mmCIF file of C-alpha atoms in Angstrom:
data_model
loop_
_atom_site.group_PDB
_atom_site.id
_atom_site.type_symbol
_atom_site.label_atom_id
_atom_site.label_comp_id
_atom_site.label_asym_id
_atom_site.label_seq_id
_atom_site.Cartn_x
_atom_site.Cartn_y
_atom_site.Cartn_z
ATOM 1 C CA MET A 1 30.158 98.204 80.909
ATOM 2 C CA MET A 2 30.661 98.763 84.608
ATOM 3 C CA ARG A 3 32.617 95.502 84.773
ATOM 4 C CA ARG A 4 34.946 96.698 81.982
ATOM 5 C CA ILE A 5 35.514 100.011 83.763
ATOM 6 C CA ALA A 6 36.250 98.171 87.002
ATOM 7 C CA CYS A 7 38.736 95.886 85.223
ATOM 8 C CA LEU A 8 40.378 98.867 83.547
ATOM 9 C CA CYS A 9 40.699 100.684 86.860
ATOM 10 C CA ALA A 10 42.179 97.591 88.465
ATOM 11 C CA ALA A 11 44.689 97.275 85.632
ATOM 12 C CA LEU A 12 45.638 100.943 85.869
ATOM 13 C CA ALA A 13 46.012 100.631 89.641
ATOM 14 C CA ALA A 14 48.293 97.619 89.202
ATOM 15 C CA MET A 15 50.418 99.494 86.652
ATOM 16 C CA LEU A 16 50.622 102.475 88.991
ATOM 17 C CA CYS A 17 51.737 100.256 91.845
ATOM 18 C CA LEU A 18 54.475 98.744 89.672
ATOM 19 C CA ALA A 19 55.627 102.179 88.577
ATOM 20 C CA VAL A 20 55.765 103.445 92.151
ATOM 21 C CA SER A 21 57.570 100.272 93.208
ATOM 22 C CA ALA A 22 60.158 100.690 90.448
ATOM 23 C CA PHE A 23 60.640 104.355 91.276
ATOM 24 C CA ALA A 24 60.991 103.561 94.973
ATOM 25 C CA GLN A 25 63.673 100.924 94.430
ATOM 26 C CA THR A 26 66.680 101.561 96.628
ATOM 27 C CA PHE A 27 70.069 102.276 95.147
ATOM 28 C CA THR A 28 72.798 100.008 96.592
ATOM 29 C CA VAL A 29 76.430 101.020 97.009
ATOM 30 C CA ALA A 30 79.042 98.572 98.314
ATOM 31 C CA ALA A 31 82.457 99.701 99.559
ATOM 32 C CA GLY A 32 85.528 98.529 101.367
ATOM 33 C CA ALA A 33 85.030 98.688 105.129
ATOM 34 C CA GLY A 34 87.845 101.207 105.468
ATOM 35 C CA TYR A 35 85.745 103.767 103.587
ATOM 36 C CA LYS A 36 82.612 103.431 105.698
ATOM 37 C CA LYS A 37 82.799 106.970 107.106
ATOM 38 C CA PRO A 38 83.086 108.946 103.837
ATOM 39 C CA VAL A 39 80.708 106.705 101.866
ATOM 40 C CA THR A 40 78.072 106.935 104.600
ATOM 41 C CA ALA A 41 78.455 110.719 104.692
ATOM 42 C CA LEU A 42 78.154 110.918 100.893
ATOM 43 C CA ALA A 43 75.024 108.744 100.857
ATOM 44 C CA LYS A 44 73.321 110.844 103.544
ATOM 45 C CA ALA A 45 74.142 114.075 101.724
ATOM 46 C CA PHE A 46 72.923 112.595 98.424
ATOM 47 C CA GLU A 47 69.583 111.606 99.960
ATOM 48 C CA ALA A 48 69.235 115.007 101.646
ATOM 49 C CA ALA A 49 69.819 116.691 98.284
ATOM 50 C CA GLY A 50 66.880 114.813 96.788
ATOM 51 C CA GLY A 51 68.559 111.597 95.718
ATOM 52 C CA VAL A 52 66.946 108.163 96.048
ATOM 53 C CA LYS A 53 67.235 106.036 99.191
ATOM 54 C CA THR A 54 70.726 104.549 99.260
ATOM 55 C CA ASP A 55 71.487 101.209 100.882
ATOM 56 C CA LEU A 56 75.101 100.628 101.916
ATOM 57 C CA ILE A 57 77.157 97.440 102.200
ATOM 58 C CA PHE A 58 80.660 97.324 103.727
ATOM 59 C CA GLY A 59 83.253 94.559 104.034
ATOM 60 C CA ASN A 60 86.612 93.515 102.680
ATOM 61 C CA MET A 61 86.748 93.881 98.912
ATOM 62 C CA GLY A 62 87.080 90.144 98.369
ATOM 63 C CA GLN A 63 83.692 89.614 100.015
ATOM 64 C CA ILE A 64 82.170 92.623 98.233
ATOM 65 C CA ILE A 65 83.286 91.414 94.806
ATOM 66 C CA THR A 66 81.920 87.921 95.435
ATOM 67 C CA GLN A 67 78.593 89.410 96.516
ATOM 68 C CA ALA A 68 78.470 91.692 93.474
ATOM 69 C CA LYS A 69 79.025 88.723 91.157
ATOM 70 C CA GLY A 70 76.455 86.515 92.797
ATOM 71 C CA SER A 71 73.602 88.754 93.916
ATOM 72 C CA GLY A 72 72.957 91.200 91.091
ATOM 73 C CA ALA A 73 71.667 93.559 93.774
ATOM 74 C CA ILE A 74 74.643 95.950 93.930
ATOM 75 C CA ASP A 75 74.562 99.034 91.705
ATOM 76 C CA MET A 76 77.930 100.614 92.418
ATOM 77 C CA LEU A 77 81.237 99.659 94.029
ATOM 78 C CA VAL A 78 83.551 102.073 95.803
ATOM 79 C CA GLY A 79 87.157 101.017 96.155
ATOM 80 C CA GLU A 80 90.617 101.053 94.603
ATOM 81 C CA LYS A 81 90.116 101.359 90.839
ATOM 82 C CA ASN A 82 92.963 99.132 89.652
ATOM 83 C CA PHE A 83 91.952 96.414 92.107
ATOM 84 C CA LEU A 84 88.320 96.517 90.959
ATOM 85 C CA ASP A 85 89.285 96.630 87.263
ATOM 86 C CA LYS A 86 90.829 93.173 87.724
ATOM 87 C CA ALA A 87 87.849 91.748 89.619
ATOM 88 C CA GLY A 88 86.089 90.199 86.630
ATOM 89 C CA LEU A 89 83.097 92.532 86.818
ATOM 90 C CA ALA A 90 81.679 94.692 84.029
ATOM 91 C CA PHE A 91 81.559 98.399 84.863
ATOM 92 C CA SER A 92 80.011 101.255 82.912
ATOM 93 C CA GLY A 93 82.520 103.927 83.905
ATOM 94 C CA ALA A 94 84.317 105.305 86.939
ATOM 95 C CA VAL A 95 84.069 108.459 89.060
ATOM 96 C CA PRO A 96 87.433 109.381 90.663
ATOM 97 C CA LEU A 97 87.135 110.140 94.381
ATOM 98 C CA GLY A 98 90.719 110.781 95.440
ATOM 99 C CA HIS A 99 93.846 108.984 96.602
ATOM 100 C CA GLY A 100 94.043 106.705 99.613
ATOM 101 C CA VAL A 101 96.882 107.110 102.105
ATOM 102 C CA LEU A 102 98.486 104.247 104.038
ATOM 103 C CA VAL A 103 99.393 105.033 107.657
ATOM 104 C CA VAL A 104 100.742 103.200 110.674
ATOM 105 C CA ALA A 105 98.811 103.940 113.866
ATOM 106 C CA TRP A 106 99.356 103.011 117.506
ATOM 107 C CA PRO A 107 97.338 102.952 120.763
ATOM 108 C CA LYS A 108 97.286 105.441 123.620
ATOM 109 C CA GLY A 109 100.248 105.168 125.937
ATOM 110 C CA LYS A 110 102.681 104.336 123.143
ATOM 111 C CA THR A 111 104.600 106.466 120.690
ATOM 112 C CA MET A 112 106.390 106.132 117.364
ATOM 113 C CA THR A 113 108.727 108.590 115.654
ATOM 114 C CA ALA A 114 108.978 106.852 112.279
ATOM 115 C CA PRO A 115 107.042 104.100 110.435
ATOM 116 C CA GLY A 116 110.124 101.895 110.633
ATOM 117 C CA ASP A 117 109.633 101.708 114.412
ATOM 118 C CA VAL A 118 107.289 98.765 113.740
ATOM 119 C CA ALA A 119 110.456 96.638 113.623
ATOM 120 C CA LYS A 120 111.514 97.612 117.152
ATOM 121 C CA PRO A 121 111.316 94.975 119.934
ATOM 122 C CA GLU A 122 108.698 96.969 121.883
ATOM 123 C CA VAL A 123 106.251 96.441 119.006
ATOM 124 C CA LYS A 124 105.273 92.861 119.758
ATOM 125 C CA ARG A 125 101.985 92.694 117.791
ATOM 126 C CA LEU A 126 101.548 94.461 114.466
ATOM 127 C CA ALA A 127 98.131 94.284 112.789
ATOM 128 C CA MET A 128 97.309 94.641 109.108
ATOM 129 C CA PRO A 129 94.352 93.900 106.797
ATOM 130 C CA ASP A 130 94.482 90.754 104.665
ATOM 131 C CA PRO A 131 96.652 91.649 101.628
ATOM 132 C CA ALA A 132 94.738 89.190 99.438
ATOM 133 C CA LYS A 133 91.397 90.897 100.064
ATOM 134 C CA ALA A 134 92.068 94.470 101.247
ATOM 135 C CA ILE A 135 94.020 97.073 99.284
ATOM 136 C CA TYR A 136 95.627 98.523 102.423
ATOM 137 C CA GLY A 137 96.913 95.095 103.385
ATOM 138 C CA LYS A 138 98.474 94.883 99.935
ATOM 139 C CA ALA A 139 99.941 98.377 100.341
ATOM 140 C CA ALA A 140 101.335 97.495 103.774
ATOM 141 C CA THR A 141 102.972 94.370 102.342
ATOM 142 C CA GLU A 142 104.558 96.432 99.564
ATOM 143 C CA TYR A 143 105.828 98.963 102.098
ATOM 144 C CA LEU A 144 107.367 96.334 104.374
ATOM 145 C CA LYS A 145 109.133 94.732 101.419
ATOM 146 C CA LYS A 146 110.480 97.994 99.944
ATOM 147 C CA ALA A 147 111.550 99.248 103.378
ATOM 148 C CA ASN A 148 113.363 95.928 104.037
ATOM 149 C CA LEU A 149 111.220 95.266 107.106
ATOM 150 C CA GLU A 150 109.562 92.007 106.024
ATOM 151 C CA LYS A 151 111.765 89.645 108.036
ATOM 152 C CA ALA A 152 111.911 91.932 111.058
ATOM 153 C CA VAL A 153 108.115 91.921 111.499
ATOM 154 C CA ALA A 154 107.228 88.452 110.181
ATOM 155 C CA ASP A 155 106.743 86.902 113.631
ATOM 156 C CA LYS A 156 104.661 89.753 115.033
ATOM 157 C CA LEU A 157 102.103 90.201 112.228
ATOM 158 C CA LEU A 158 98.407 89.784 112.997
ATOM 159 C CA VAL A 159 96.422 89.610 109.739
ATOM 160 C CA VAL A 160 92.705 90.450 109.953
ATOM 161 C CA ALA A 161 89.952 90.919 107.376
ATOM 162 C CA THR A 162 89.383 94.680 107.243
ATOM 163 C CA VAL A 163 90.858 98.086 108.077
ATOM 164 C CA PRO A 164 88.239 98.822 110.814
ATOM 165 C CA GLN A 165 89.227 95.585 112.567
ATOM 166 C CA VAL A 166 92.819 96.795 112.714
ATOM 167 C CA THR A 167 91.638 100.165 114.019
ATOM 168 C CA ALA A 168 89.544 98.440 116.699
ATOM 169 C CA TYR A 169 92.585 96.471 117.883
ATOM 170 C CA ILE A 170 94.589 99.702 118.042
ATOM 171 C CA GLN A 171 91.890 101.481 120.049
ATOM 172 C CA SER A 172 91.626 98.603 122.524
ATOM 173 C CA GLY A 173 95.398 98.320 122.903
ATOM 174 C CA GLU A 174 95.397 94.688 121.805
ATOM 175 C CA VAL A 175 98.177 95.452 119.323
ATOM 176 C CA ASP A 176 101.151 97.788 119.541
ATOM 177 C CA ALA A 177 100.679 99.194 116.039
ATOM 178 C CA GLY A 178 98.719 98.586 112.857
ATOM 179 C CA PHE A 179 98.508 99.530 109.192
ATOM 180 C CA VAL A 180 95.279 101.288 108.211
ATOM 181 C CA ASN A 181 94.153 104.064 105.875
ATOM 182 C CA ARG A 182 94.202 107.715 106.880
ATOM 183 C CA THR A 183 90.440 107.944 106.382
ATOM 184 C CA ASP A 184 89.746 105.478 109.192
ATOM 185 C CA VAL A 185 91.857 107.232 111.855
ATOM 186 C CA ILE A 186 91.915 110.895 110.847
ATOM 187 C CA ASP A 187 89.224 111.935 113.334
ATOM 188 C CA LEU A 188 89.896 109.516 116.225
ATOM 189 C CA GLY A 189 91.850 112.073 118.241
ATOM 190 C CA GLU A 190 92.596 110.838 121.756
ATOM 191 C CA ALA A 191 91.041 107.440 121.071
ATOM 192 C CA ILE A 192 94.457 106.382 119.733
ATOM 193 C CA GLY A 193 98.020 107.408 120.416
ATOM 194 C CA GLY A 194 98.626 108.779 116.935
ATOM 195 C CA TYR A 195 99.565 107.846 113.384
ATOM 196 C CA LEU A 196 102.212 108.484 110.747
ATOM 197 C CA GLU A 197 101.778 108.502 107.000
ATOM 198 C CA ILE A 198 103.841 106.021 104.989
ATOM 199 C CA ASP A 199 106.038 107.372 102.188
ATOM 200 C CA PRO A 200 103.760 106.987 99.113
ATOM 201 C CA SER A 201 106.737 105.995 96.947
ATOM 202 C CA LEU A 202 106.939 102.745 98.934
ATOM 203 C CA TYR A 203 103.582 101.365 97.751
ATOM 204 C CA ALA A 204 101.499 101.511 94.585
ATOM 205 C CA PRO A 205 99.157 104.526 94.255
ATOM 206 C CA ILE A 206 95.699 103.911 95.703
ATOM 207 C CA GLU A 207 93.165 105.518 93.381
ATOM 208 C CA LEU A 208 89.740 105.502 94.992
ATOM 209 C CA ALA A 209 86.786 105.533 92.596
ATOM 210 C CA ALA A 210 83.067 104.807 92.371
ATOM 211 C CA LEU A 211 82.366 102.239 89.637
ATOM 212 C CA PRO A 212 78.789 101.555 88.459
ATOM 213 C CA LEU A 213 77.938 97.942 87.551
ATOM 214 C CA ALA A 214 77.088 97.666 83.860
ATOM 215 C CA ASP A 215 74.108 95.400 84.592
ATOM 216 C CA SER A 216 72.610 97.655 87.273
ATOM 217 C CA ARG A 217 68.828 97.954 87.208
ATOM 218 C CA ASN A 218 69.019 101.544 88.473
ATOM 219 C CA PRO A 219 70.858 103.511 85.743
ATOM 220 C CA GLU A 220 69.044 106.765 86.537
ATOM 221 C CA ALA A 221 70.026 106.563 90.197
ATOM 222 C CA ILE A 222 73.618 105.878 89.136
ATOM 223 C CA LYS A 223 73.626 108.974 86.917
ATOM 224 C CA ALA A 224 72.221 111.089 89.741
ATOM 225 C CA PHE A 225 74.728 109.785 92.299
ATOM 226 C CA ALA A 226 77.657 110.188 89.873
ATOM 227 C CA ALA A 227 76.593 113.797 89.239
ATOM 228 C CA PHE A 228 76.362 114.417 92.989
ATOM 229 C CA LEU A 229 79.891 113.062 93.498
ATOM 230 C CA ALA A 230 81.194 115.859 91.262
ATOM 231 C CA THR A 231 79.600 118.620 93.354
ATOM 232 C CA PRO A 232 81.568 120.889 95.731
ATOM 233 C CA GLN A 233 79.551 119.432 98.622
ATOM 234 C CA ALA A 234 80.683 115.874 97.836
ATOM 235 C CA ARG A 235 84.274 116.964 97.280
ATOM 236 C CA ALA A 236 84.274 118.734 100.646
ATOM 237 C CA ILE A 237 83.114 115.508 102.320
ATOM 238 C CA LEU A 238 85.901 113.527 100.650
ATOM 239 C CA LYS A 239 88.518 116.112 101.663
ATOM 240 C CA LYS A 240 87.261 116.078 105.250
ATOM 241 C CA HIS A 241 87.868 112.332 105.345
ATOM 242 C CA GLY A 242 91.423 112.567 104.086
ATOM 243 C CA LEU A 243 90.884 111.823 100.399
#
């Protein structure tokens, strides 16, 4: 009898451990590197409001999509909705987060009066994210084409993987200008020389959204995070970061 009770207790303890383990599973959100600041702020606020522990992954969207397809460990992607809709992943909905804004920024000691100044001779190196993997690289390419600046800047373009890499080059003065999103430079102040917004009619709208993976193993965490994203607190965070 005592042996049966001991076995039962052991079984119950094992079940309890599994339940605690499942409940304690982290919720994983992956986003384009250019949205690191707002997504990190949202995750911290979500956790502080009683949400589950949130792990974050950042990179160019090409890398993120490949990881999401291969790992099965990502629960939600944050990025440009139209771009993600064509990624070959199954999503279970989308939470709109705002519109992204393409800007051209430059380092301290330099100045620009119009985005078209990127074609001037004094701009010898112009950085941009990879248009095949980063939505702001794609937007920059569209802008240059519609503004008839493609040929004028062709020999000065420096293509890198992510928006933060462009921003880093701008801050260090290694380039004379670069295309980034407003979110990444809005609070840099004197760390850069300044930035100008690009006319939004010269590139396709950038609709930022949070898209849950249909095969996520954390549907309850997804529901909780999606609900949090609709709160005034979350919307204030997004607005603060230029979205």
